[in-house]
Short mmCIF file of C-alpha atoms (C1' of nucleotides) in Angstrom, two decimals:
data_model
loop_
_atom_site.label_atom_id
_atom_site.label_comp_id
_atom_site.label_asym_id
_atom_site.label_seq_id
_atom_site.Cartn_x
_atom_site.Cartn_y
_atom_site.Cartn_z
CA MET T 569 15.96 95.01 74.92
CA PRO T 570 17.73 95.08 78.18
CA GLN T 571 16.77 91.73 79.51
CA LEU T 572 18.08 89.99 76.47
CA SER T 573 21.52 91.38 76.75
CA SER T 574 21.90 90.04 80.22
CA GLY T 575 22.22 86.53 79.01
CA GLY T 576 25.46 86.84 77.18
CA GLY T 577 28.17 89.09 76.02
CA ASP T 578 27.29 89.13 72.37
CA ASP T 579 25.59 92.11 71.00
CA LEU T 580 23.16 89.95 69.23
CA GLY T 581 23.78 86.76 71.01
CA ALA T 582 23.76 83.96 68.56
CA ASN T 583 23.22 84.44 64.93
CA ASP T 584 19.59 84.65 65.62
CA GLU T 585 18.70 86.39 68.76
CA MET T 586 15.49 84.96 69.88
CA ILE T 587 12.73 86.36 71.92
CA SER T 588 10.06 84.08 73.10
CA PHE T 589 7.12 86.29 73.77
CA LYS T 590 5.64 83.79 76.13
CA ASP T 591 8.72 83.46 78.25
CA GLU T 592 9.43 87.08 77.87
CA GLY T 593 6.45 87.99 79.95
CA GLU T 594 7.75 85.96 82.83
CA GLN T 595 11.07 87.71 82.63
CA GLU T 596 9.36 91.01 82.64
CA GLU T 597 7.37 90.13 85.68
CA LYS T 598 10.50 89.26 87.54
CA ILE T 599 12.10 92.45 86.48
CA GLN T 600 9.12 94.36 87.61
CA GLU T 601 9.20 92.76 90.98
CA ASN T 602 12.79 93.60 91.40
CA ALA T 603 13.38 96.99 90.10
CA PHE T 604 11.08 98.59 87.66
CA THR T 605 8.10 100.70 88.18
CA GLU T 606 5.06 99.99 86.14
CA ARG T 607 5.98 102.70 83.74
CA ASP T 608 9.46 101.41 83.39
CA LEU T 609 8.07 98.07 82.56
CA ALA T 610 5.90 99.57 79.92
CA ASP T 611 8.88 101.33 78.47
CA LEU T 612 10.78 98.13 78.58
CA LYS T 613 8.10 96.35 76.71
CA SER T 614 7.90 99.17 74.29
CA SER T 615 11.59 99.01 73.68
CA LEU T 616 11.26 95.35 72.94
CA VAL T 617 8.56 95.81 70.47
CA ASN T 618 9.99 98.92 68.98
CA GLU T 619 13.42 97.51 68.63
CA SER T 620 12.67 96.85 65.06
CA GLU T 621 11.67 100.42 64.55
CA ILE T 622 15.10 101.57 65.53
CA ASN T 623 17.29 98.90 64.12
CA GLN T 624 16.26 98.43 60.60
CA SER T 625 17.99 97.33 57.53
CA PRO T 626 20.02 100.00 55.79
CA ASN T 627 17.87 100.01 52.72
CA SER T 628 14.96 101.05 54.80
CA ALA T 629 16.72 103.67 56.81
CA ALA T 630 15.21 106.55 54.92
CA VAL T 631 11.85 105.05 55.23
CA ARG T 632 12.28 104.64 58.94
CA ARG T 633 13.48 108.17 59.38
CA GLY T 634 10.39 109.50 57.77
CA GLN T 635 8.37 107.11 59.77
CA GLN T 636 9.88 108.17 63.04
CA ALA T 637 9.50 111.78 62.13
CA GLU T 638 5.89 111.25 61.44
CA GLN T 639 5.45 109.33 64.60
CA ARG T 640 6.93 112.21 66.44
CA GLY T 641 4.55 114.42 64.61
CA PHE T 642 1.72 112.21 65.61
CA ALA T 643 2.73 112.24 69.21
CA GLU T 644 3.19 115.97 69.17
CA LYS T 645 -0.16 116.42 67.58
CA HIS T 646 -1.63 114.19 70.13
CA ARG T 647 -0.12 116.20 72.94
CA GLU T 648 -1.18 119.42 71.31
CA HIS T 649 -4.62 118.04 70.98
CA LEU T 650 -4.73 117.06 74.60
CA ASP T 651 -3.47 120.47 75.55
CA GLY T 652 -6.13 122.02 73.45
CA VAL T 653 -8.76 119.91 75.04
CA SER T 654 -7.46 120.82 78.43
CA LYS T 655 -7.63 124.47 77.56
CA GLN T 656 -11.13 124.08 76.36
CA GLN T 657 -12.10 122.41 79.52
CA ASP T 658 -10.65 125.24 81.46
CA GLY T 659 -13.34 127.28 79.95
CA GLY T 660 -16.00 124.83 80.80
CA MET T 661 -17.98 122.87 78.33
CA TYR T 662 -17.14 122.83 74.73
CA LYS T 663 -17.99 126.10 73.23
CA THR T 664 -17.42 124.86 69.76
CA PRO T 665 -16.88 121.46 68.32
CA THR T 666 -13.33 120.32 68.41
CA TYR T 667 -13.54 119.43 64.78
CA PRO T 668 -16.09 121.75 63.34
CA GLY T 669 -15.63 120.42 59.90
CA TYR T 670 -17.13 117.11 60.74
CA PRO T 671 -20.76 116.44 60.53
CA PHE T 672 -22.06 115.16 63.74
CA LEU T 673 -25.22 113.47 64.66
CA MET T 674 -26.44 114.61 67.97
CA LEU T 675 -27.27 111.59 69.99
CA PRO T 676 -28.78 111.56 73.40
CA ASP T 677 -26.29 110.44 75.91
CA PRO T 678 -27.50 107.37 77.69
CA TYR T 679 -25.02 108.14 80.38
CA LEU T 680 -26.69 111.38 81.22
CA PRO T 681 -29.58 111.18 83.62
CA ASN T 682 -31.99 113.01 81.42
CA SER T 683 -30.66 111.58 78.20
CA SER T 684 -30.48 115.03 76.88
CA VAL T 685 -28.32 115.91 74.00
CA SER T 686 -24.91 116.60 75.23
CA PRO T 687 -22.99 119.27 73.45
CA SER T 688 -19.81 117.35 73.62
CA SER T 689 -19.68 113.70 74.23
CA ASN T 690 -22.75 112.83 72.31
CA LYS T 691 -21.58 113.94 68.98
CA VAL T 692 -21.29 110.57 67.48
CA SER T 693 -20.99 110.62 63.82
CA VAL T 694 -22.18 107.75 61.78
CA VAL T 695 -19.59 108.69 59.25
CA GLN T 696 -16.16 107.37 59.54
CA GLN T 697 -13.19 108.23 57.55
CA SER T 698 -12.25 105.80 54.96
CA HIS T 699 -8.74 105.80 56.18
CA GLY T 700 -6.63 103.49 58.19
CA MET T 701 -7.04 105.53 61.26
CA HIS T 702 -10.21 104.75 62.95
CA PRO T 703 -12.63 107.32 61.75
CA LEU T 704 -13.98 108.10 65.12
CA THR T 705 -10.52 109.01 66.15
CA SER T 706 -10.84 112.24 64.36
CA LEU T 707 -14.54 112.60 64.60
CA LEU T 708 -15.01 112.39 68.28
CA PRO T 709 -14.53 115.32 70.50
CA TYR T 710 -11.64 114.44 72.67
CA SER T 711 -12.31 115.61 76.11
CA ASN T 712 -10.91 114.41 79.31
CA ASP T 713 -14.25 115.12 80.80
CA HIS T 714 -15.47 112.23 78.84
CA PHE T 715 -12.43 110.17 79.14
CA SER T 716 -13.99 107.87 81.54
CA PRO T 717 -12.87 104.58 80.24
CA SER T 718 -13.86 101.57 82.13
CA PRO T 719 -10.58 99.77 82.59
CA PRO T 720 -9.41 99.39 86.12
CA HIS T 721 -6.97 102.21 85.96
CA LEU T 722 -9.54 104.67 84.84
CA PRO T 723 -12.75 106.07 86.19
CA THR T 724 -15.85 104.13 85.49
CA ASP T 725 -18.59 106.55 84.88
CA MET T 726 -19.09 104.81 81.62
CA SER T 727 -19.43 101.43 83.11
CA GLN T 728 -21.99 99.50 81.25
CA LYS T 729 -22.93 97.68 84.35
CA THR T 730 -23.97 100.71 86.26
CA GLY T 731 -27.36 101.03 84.93
CA VAL T 732 -27.46 101.51 81.23
CA HIS T 733 -30.10 99.28 79.96
CA ARG T 734 -29.89 98.38 76.37
CA HIS T 735 -33.53 97.73 76.10
CA GLN T 736 -34.50 100.97 77.59
CA SER T 737 -32.84 103.08 75.07
CA GLN T 738 -34.79 106.04 74.01
CA ASP T 739 -36.51 106.34 70.73
CA LEU T 740 -34.06 107.43 68.17
CA SER T 741 -36.44 108.07 65.41
CA GLY T 742 -36.01 111.70 65.95
CA TYR T 743 -32.31 111.31 65.39
CA TYR T 744 -32.08 108.71 62.74
CA SER T 745 -35.11 109.26 60.62
CA LEU T 746 -33.19 111.95 59.04
CA PRO T 747 -34.64 114.36 56.58
CA PRO T 748 -32.86 114.66 53.28
CA GLY T 749 -30.92 117.52 54.62
CA GLY T 750 -29.92 115.50 57.57
CA VAL T 751 -28.74 112.69 55.43
CA SER T 752 -26.73 115.04 53.38
CA GLN T 753 -24.83 115.89 56.46
CA ILE T 754 -23.31 112.50 56.45
CA THR T 755 -22.56 112.19 52.83
CA PRO T 756 -19.04 112.17 51.53
CA SER T 757 -19.59 115.52 49.96
CA MET T 758 -19.02 117.17 53.25
CA GLY T 759 -15.37 117.18 52.63
CA TRP T 760 -14.44 115.45 55.80
CA GLN T 761 -12.08 113.22 53.95
CA SER T 762 -9.50 115.91 53.77
CA GLN T 763 -9.62 116.64 57.42
CA SER T 764 -7.74 114.86 60.04
CA VAL T 765 -6.77 115.50 63.55
CA TYR T 766 -3.45 113.96 62.78
CA PRO T 767 -2.05 115.47 59.66
CA ALA T 768 0.83 113.06 59.78
CA LEU T 769 -1.49 110.41 58.59
CA SER T 770 -1.35 109.71 54.98
CA PRO T 771 -4.49 109.92 52.93
CA CYS T 772 -4.64 106.18 52.86
CA GLY T 773 -4.88 106.21 56.55
CA PHE T 774 -1.46 104.99 57.49
CA ARG T 775 1.49 106.90 58.58
CA GLN T 776 3.59 107.25 55.59
CA PRO T 777 5.60 105.81 54.06
CA TYR T 778 3.63 102.68 54.37
CA PRO T 779 2.52 101.59 51.00
CA SER T 780 -0.94 102.49 50.07
CA ASN T 781 -1.67 99.00 49.00
CA LEU T 782 -1.53 98.05 52.60
CA SER T 783 -4.42 100.25 53.31
CA SER T 784 -6.77 97.47 52.73
CA ALA T 785 -10.43 97.88 53.00
CA SER T 786 -10.07 96.63 56.49
CA SER T 787 -8.96 100.05 57.37
CA TYR T 788 -12.17 101.47 56.20
CA SER T 789 -14.44 102.60 58.81
CA ARG T 790 -17.09 100.48 60.20
CA PHE T 791 -19.22 103.50 59.65
CA SER T 792 -17.99 104.26 56.23
CA HIS T 793 -20.14 106.75 54.49
CA SER T 794 -20.05 104.60 51.42
CA LEU T 795 -22.04 102.11 53.27
CA MET T 796 -24.88 104.42 53.63
CA LEU T 797 -25.98 103.57 50.15
CA GLY T 798 -26.65 99.92 50.47
CA PRO T 799 -29.99 98.54 51.48
CA SER T 800 -28.51 95.48 53.00
CA GLY T 801 -27.81 95.82 56.66
CA MET T 802 -30.00 98.81 56.84
CA HIS T 803 -31.08 99.48 60.31
CA PRO T 804 -34.79 99.92 60.86
CA THR T 805 -34.11 103.48 61.73
CA GLY T 806 -32.90 103.98 58.23
CA ILE T 807 -29.35 104.48 59.34
CA PRO T 808 -27.24 101.61 58.19
CA HIS T 809 -24.54 100.45 60.44
CA PRO T 810 -21.49 98.43 59.51
CA ALA T 811 -21.93 96.25 62.50
CA ILE T 812 -24.55 94.57 60.44
CA VAL T 813 -22.88 91.99 58.34
CA PRO T 814 -24.24 89.35 56.09
CA PRO T 815 -24.54 86.02 57.79
CA THR T 816 -22.04 84.55 55.42
CA GLY T 817 -19.47 85.05 58.07
CA LYS T 818 -16.35 86.63 56.71
CA GLN T 819 -16.72 90.21 55.93
CA GLU T 820 -16.38 91.37 52.40
CA HIS T 821 -13.46 93.66 52.69
CA ASP T 822 -13.27 94.25 49.01
CA GLN T 823 -16.57 95.96 49.25
CA TYR T 824 -16.64 97.91 52.40
CA ASP T 825 -15.33 96.82 55.63
CA ARG T 826 -18.15 96.08 57.95
CA GLY T 827 -20.43 98.52 56.53
CA MET T 828 -23.56 98.63 54.60
CA TYR T 829 -22.57 95.66 52.75
CA VAL T 830 -24.11 95.18 49.38
CA LYS T 831 -23.63 91.85 47.78
CA PRO T 832 -21.99 92.49 44.45
CA GLN T 833 -23.55 89.51 42.78
CA VAL T 834 -26.46 87.47 43.85
CA GLU T 835 -25.55 83.98 44.76
CA PRO T 836 -28.20 81.71 43.30
CA LYS T 837 -27.78 79.06 45.90
CA ARG T 838 -28.49 81.25 48.85
CA GLU T 839 -30.87 83.56 47.17
CA LYS T 840 -33.78 81.47 48.31
CA GLU T 841 -32.70 81.66 51.89
CA PRO T 842 -32.79 85.20 53.04
CA LYS T 843 -30.40 85.23 55.90
CA LYS T 844 -30.92 87.29 58.91
CA PRO T 845 -28.21 89.87 59.11
CA VAL T 846 -25.91 89.54 62.02
CA ILE T 847 -25.23 92.51 64.16
CA LYS T 848 -21.72 92.25 65.39
CA LYS T 849 -20.30 93.40 68.62
CA PRO T 850 -18.91 96.86 68.81
CA LEU T 851 -15.17 96.92 68.87
CA ASN T 852 -13.46 97.42 72.17
CA ALA T 853 -10.54 99.71 72.70
CA PHE T 854 -7.92 97.17 71.87
CA MET T 855 -9.71 96.07 68.75
CA LEU T 856 -9.82 99.64 67.57
CA TYR T 857 -6.16 99.95 68.30
CA MET T 858 -5.40 96.80 66.40
CA LYS T 859 -7.41 97.93 63.47
CA GLU T 860 -5.45 101.10 63.28
CA MET T 861 -2.01 99.72 63.91
CA ARG T 862 -2.10 96.38 62.19
CA ALA T 863 -0.91 97.63 58.86
CA LYS T 864 1.97 99.40 60.48
CA VAL T 865 3.16 96.30 62.24
CA ILE T 866 2.76 94.28 59.10
CA ALA T 867 4.90 96.75 57.21
CA GLU T 868 7.55 96.85 59.88
CA CYS T 869 7.87 93.21 60.62
CA THR T 870 7.16 91.81 57.18
CA LEU T 871 4.75 89.59 58.91
CA LYS T 872 1.21 88.84 58.01
CA GLU T 873 0.16 86.16 60.36
CA SER T 874 -2.46 87.73 62.51
CA ALA T 875 -1.67 85.71 65.57
CA ALA T 876 1.84 87.06 65.56
CA ILE T 877 0.71 90.54 64.73
CA ASN T 878 -1.70 90.44 67.59
CA GLN T 879 1.00 89.43 69.99
CA ILE T 880 3.03 92.42 68.98
CA LEU T 881 0.05 94.68 69.14
CA GLY T 882 -0.80 93.36 72.54
CA ARG T 883 2.60 94.33 73.79
CA ARG T 884 2.47 97.68 72.15
CA TRP T 885 -0.88 98.20 73.72
CA HIS T 886 0.61 97.72 77.13
CA ALA T 887 3.43 100.03 76.22
CA LEU T 888 1.04 102.84 75.47
CA THR T 889 0.63 105.54 78.00
CA ARG T 890 -2.67 105.72 79.74
CA GLU T 891 -3.45 108.85 77.85
CA GLU T 892 -2.85 107.08 74.60
CA GLN T 893 -4.95 104.17 75.68
CA ALA T 894 -7.63 106.51 76.89
CA LYS T 895 -8.10 107.68 73.36
CA TYR T 896 -9.08 104.22 72.31
CA TYR T 897 -11.17 103.59 75.36
CA GLU T 898 -13.07 106.71 74.54
CA LEU T 899 -13.51 105.64 70.96
CA ALA T 900 -14.72 102.27 72.11
CA ARG T 901 -17.13 103.91 74.45
CA LYS T 902 -18.49 105.94 71.59
CA GLU T 903 -18.76 102.85 69.51
CA ARG T 904 -20.71 101.08 72.18
CA GLN T 905 -22.85 104.09 72.65
CA LEU T 906 -23.65 104.35 69.00
CA HIS T 907 -24.18 100.66 68.76
CA MET T 908 -26.55 100.81 71.65
CA GLN T 909 -28.44 103.62 70.05
CA LEU T 910 -28.73 101.83 66.77
CA TYR T 911 -29.59 98.42 68.14
CA PRO T 912 -31.24 98.91 71.49
CA THR T 913 -32.49 95.36 71.63
CA TRP T 914 -29.26 93.76 70.57
CA SER T 915 -27.36 91.67 73.04
CA ALA T 916 -23.91 90.23 72.72
CA ARG T 917 -25.55 87.01 73.60
CA ASP T 918 -27.36 87.12 70.30
CA ASN T 919 -24.20 86.12 68.52
CA TYR T 920 -23.16 83.40 70.86
CA GLU T 921 -24.88 80.66 69.02
CA ALA T 922 -25.32 82.48 65.81
CA GLY T 923 -22.22 80.94 64.37
CA LEU T 924 -20.91 83.97 62.60
CA SER T 925 -18.47 81.87 60.73
CA GLY T 926 -21.40 80.09 59.24
CA VAL T 927 -25.00 80.98 58.91
CA ALA T 928 -26.72 82.67 61.73
CA GLY T 929 -28.78 80.31 63.73
CA GLU T 930 -27.72 77.30 61.76
CA LYS T 931 -24.89 76.26 63.95
CA SER T 932 -26.16 73.46 66.00
CA LYS T 933 -25.94 73.48 69.72
CA ALA T 934 -23.97 70.30 69.44
CA ASP T 935 -21.32 72.09 67.44
CA TRP T 936 -21.32 74.90 69.89
CA GLY T 937 -20.89 72.42 72.69
CA LYS T 938 -17.96 70.91 70.89
CA LYS T 939 -16.37 74.26 70.60
CA LYS T 940 -16.85 74.94 74.24
CA ARG T 941 -15.47 71.56 75.09
CA ARG T 942 -12.41 72.19 72.96
CA LYS T 943 -11.85 75.45 74.75
CA ARG T 944 -12.11 73.79 78.11
CA GLU T 945 -9.72 71.07 77.12
CA LYS T 946 -7.31 73.61 75.84
CA GLN T 947 -7.52 75.50 79.06
CA GLN T 948 -6.87 72.38 81.06
CA ASP T 949 -3.93 71.46 78.93
CA SER T 950 -2.57 74.89 79.39
CA ASN T 951 -2.90 74.68 83.13
CA THR T 952 -1.09 71.39 83.20
CA GLY T 953 1.66 72.63 81.00
CA LYS T 954 0.65 70.39 78.17
CA ASP T 955 -0.90 73.00 76.01
CA PRO T 956 -0.31 71.70 72.51
CA MET T 957 -1.05 75.09 71.05
CA THR T 958 1.56 76.94 72.98
CA LYS T 959 3.56 77.72 69.94
CA HIS T 960 5.92 80.31 71.19
CA LEU T 961 6.30 82.97 68.67
CA LEU T 962 9.87 83.87 68.23
CA CYS T 963 11.25 87.11 67.05
CA LEU T 964 14.48 86.56 65.30
CA PHE T 965 16.86 89.31 64.48
CA ARG T 966 18.88 88.84 61.41
CA PRO T 967 22.54 89.30 62.25
CA ASP T 968 23.22 91.21 59.08
CA THR T 969 20.41 93.68 59.11
CA ALA T 970 19.01 93.40 62.61
CA ALA T 971 15.67 93.31 60.93
CA PRO T 972 13.20 91.26 62.81
CA PHE T 973 11.34 88.35 61.46
CA PHE T 974 9.16 85.89 63.17
CA ARG T 975 8.78 82.19 63.27
CA ARG T 976 6.67 79.86 65.22
CA SER T 977 8.71 78.04 67.73
CA ASN T 978 7.55 74.73 66.37
CA GLN T 979 9.24 75.63 63.14
CA ILE T 980 12.55 76.07 64.84
CA ALA T 981 11.99 73.81 67.73
CA SER T 982 15.56 72.75 68.01
CA VAL T 983 16.83 76.26 68.43
CA ASN T 984 14.10 77.00 70.83
CA SER T 985 14.84 74.04 72.99
CA ALA T 986 18.50 74.86 73.00
CA LEU T 987 17.82 78.28 74.34
CA PHE T 988 15.00 77.72 76.73
CA GLU T 989 15.50 74.26 78.05
"C1'" DA J 378 -14.12 74.62 53.87
"C1'" DG J 379 -13.73 75.80 58.19
"C1'" DA J 380 -11.34 75.75 62.63
"C1'" DC J 381 -7.45 77.53 64.85
"C1'" DC J 382 -4.17 80.93 66.60
"C1'" DT J 383 -3.41 85.33 69.21
"C1'" DT J 384 -4.37 89.61 71.56
"C1'" DT J 385 -7.58 92.75 75.04
"C1'" DG J 386 -11.89 94.19 76.53
"C1'" DA J 387 -16.96 93.99 76.99
"C1'" DA J 388 -20.86 91.48 78.12
"C1'" DG J 389 -23.64 88.16 80.22
"C1'" DG J 390 -24.49 83.83 82.51
"C1'" DA J 391 -23.16 80.88 86.37
"C1'" DT J 392 -21.73 80.30 90.98
"C1'" DA P 1224 -18.97 89.89 93.80
"C1'" DT P 1225 -16.31 86.99 91.28
"C1'" DC P 1226 -15.37 83.69 87.76
"C1'" DC P 1227 -15.95 81.83 83.29
"C1'" DT P 1228 -17.10 81.91 78.50
"C1'" DT P 1229 -17.86 84.02 74.14
"C1'" DC P 1230 -17.04 87.25 70.62
"C1'" DA P 1231 -15.37 91.14 68.38
"C1'" DA P 1232 -10.61 91.74 63.85
"C1'" DA P 1233 -7.29 89.68 61.03
"C1'" DG P 1234 -5.04 86.49 57.82
"C1'" DG P 1235 -1.84 82.80 57.65
"C1'" DT P 1236 -1.83 78.00 59.03
"C1'" DC P 1237 -3.65 73.65 59.89
"C1'" DT P 1238 -7.01 69.77 59.68
#
DNA sequence: AGACCTTTGAAGGAT
DNA sequence: ATCCTTCAAAGGTCT
């Protein structure tokens, strides 16, 4: 963490070297203005975040070594995969599926003018691996031809605003009213579980040696095959989709992540009120990244608070190369595509007032207005520097082990003020 | 119990 | 065209 060492001569500064992630960004901006290229900045950020990966407590050294080795393996695999894709593209369109072992559903590509079945990009499987890695990661053909993520730094042939109309989606009955044989293609018996693009991944879905107990159900795919069995959340097409969640709000991770949720026990109170299932938004690239990497960060930083985890993940996200990010943009595009196919009439607006934390449609507009008002007030406070919720998350490095731990700044306000005021 | 925090990106309404 | 707002996930924390 270069910018931290500039402040003093100590290797670790005070007993607790502190990084305020909020302030840190400002420092980085200055550095960028002065000297660093964008890539350098990303590396700098990465080094900040990954500091803990390098400097770990002695008792975890072996663990870290294996971890780093596997990360290298992952990166190498990723590069190999990209190379392979590149080679395939040299020969034109995909001759064969990148991952022939996976069952694919051939979906018409809404991005193609004739909505014809594309041999490559349209192979969206409704099956996702029940591993920590996002299932689509390994299921989707990975072609730069179709790496057309929408972020500013990337081409925008997939832009949702350029003409794809949700409500004009073609009839999918031919694709989703699957015959028994078709359904069998997406059953767990296909043996896809044992296949992975990234062999470094442990069966539980996380790069070893992360404990398997961390592979919570949250790591299960939104399209988990297991979910195919439940009637609840069944899409009219007959293909259930995990984006459909019960209107009880919180997802039942002990069942299946977002998938074909089946209520284990009938709740008498709500039995009389059949709730309209809520179709949730498809995950964007960053959300997919978070879903995959959360457990890793939790294991590394011995931190569970999601707000803190998300800060770290946000920085790691920026530290990713564009190629690495492109993988997630592509996955997100596939997610949106599949979501669009499954729910052609769905709009993100549908969930605005649905009150997913409560019962769909029950949240009053007054409550919604309150929420909006709170947001506005918060924004104003933030602009005036009075944001009461600006709780700078601090990364503290233990002087003995250099292992990072995190505290809210309001928990160590005195130290914080001493350093930053 | 439920809102909040925190992140990025997508979507849609408002201007 | 641009800006603003909401919601996706997650789980600890706060009210």
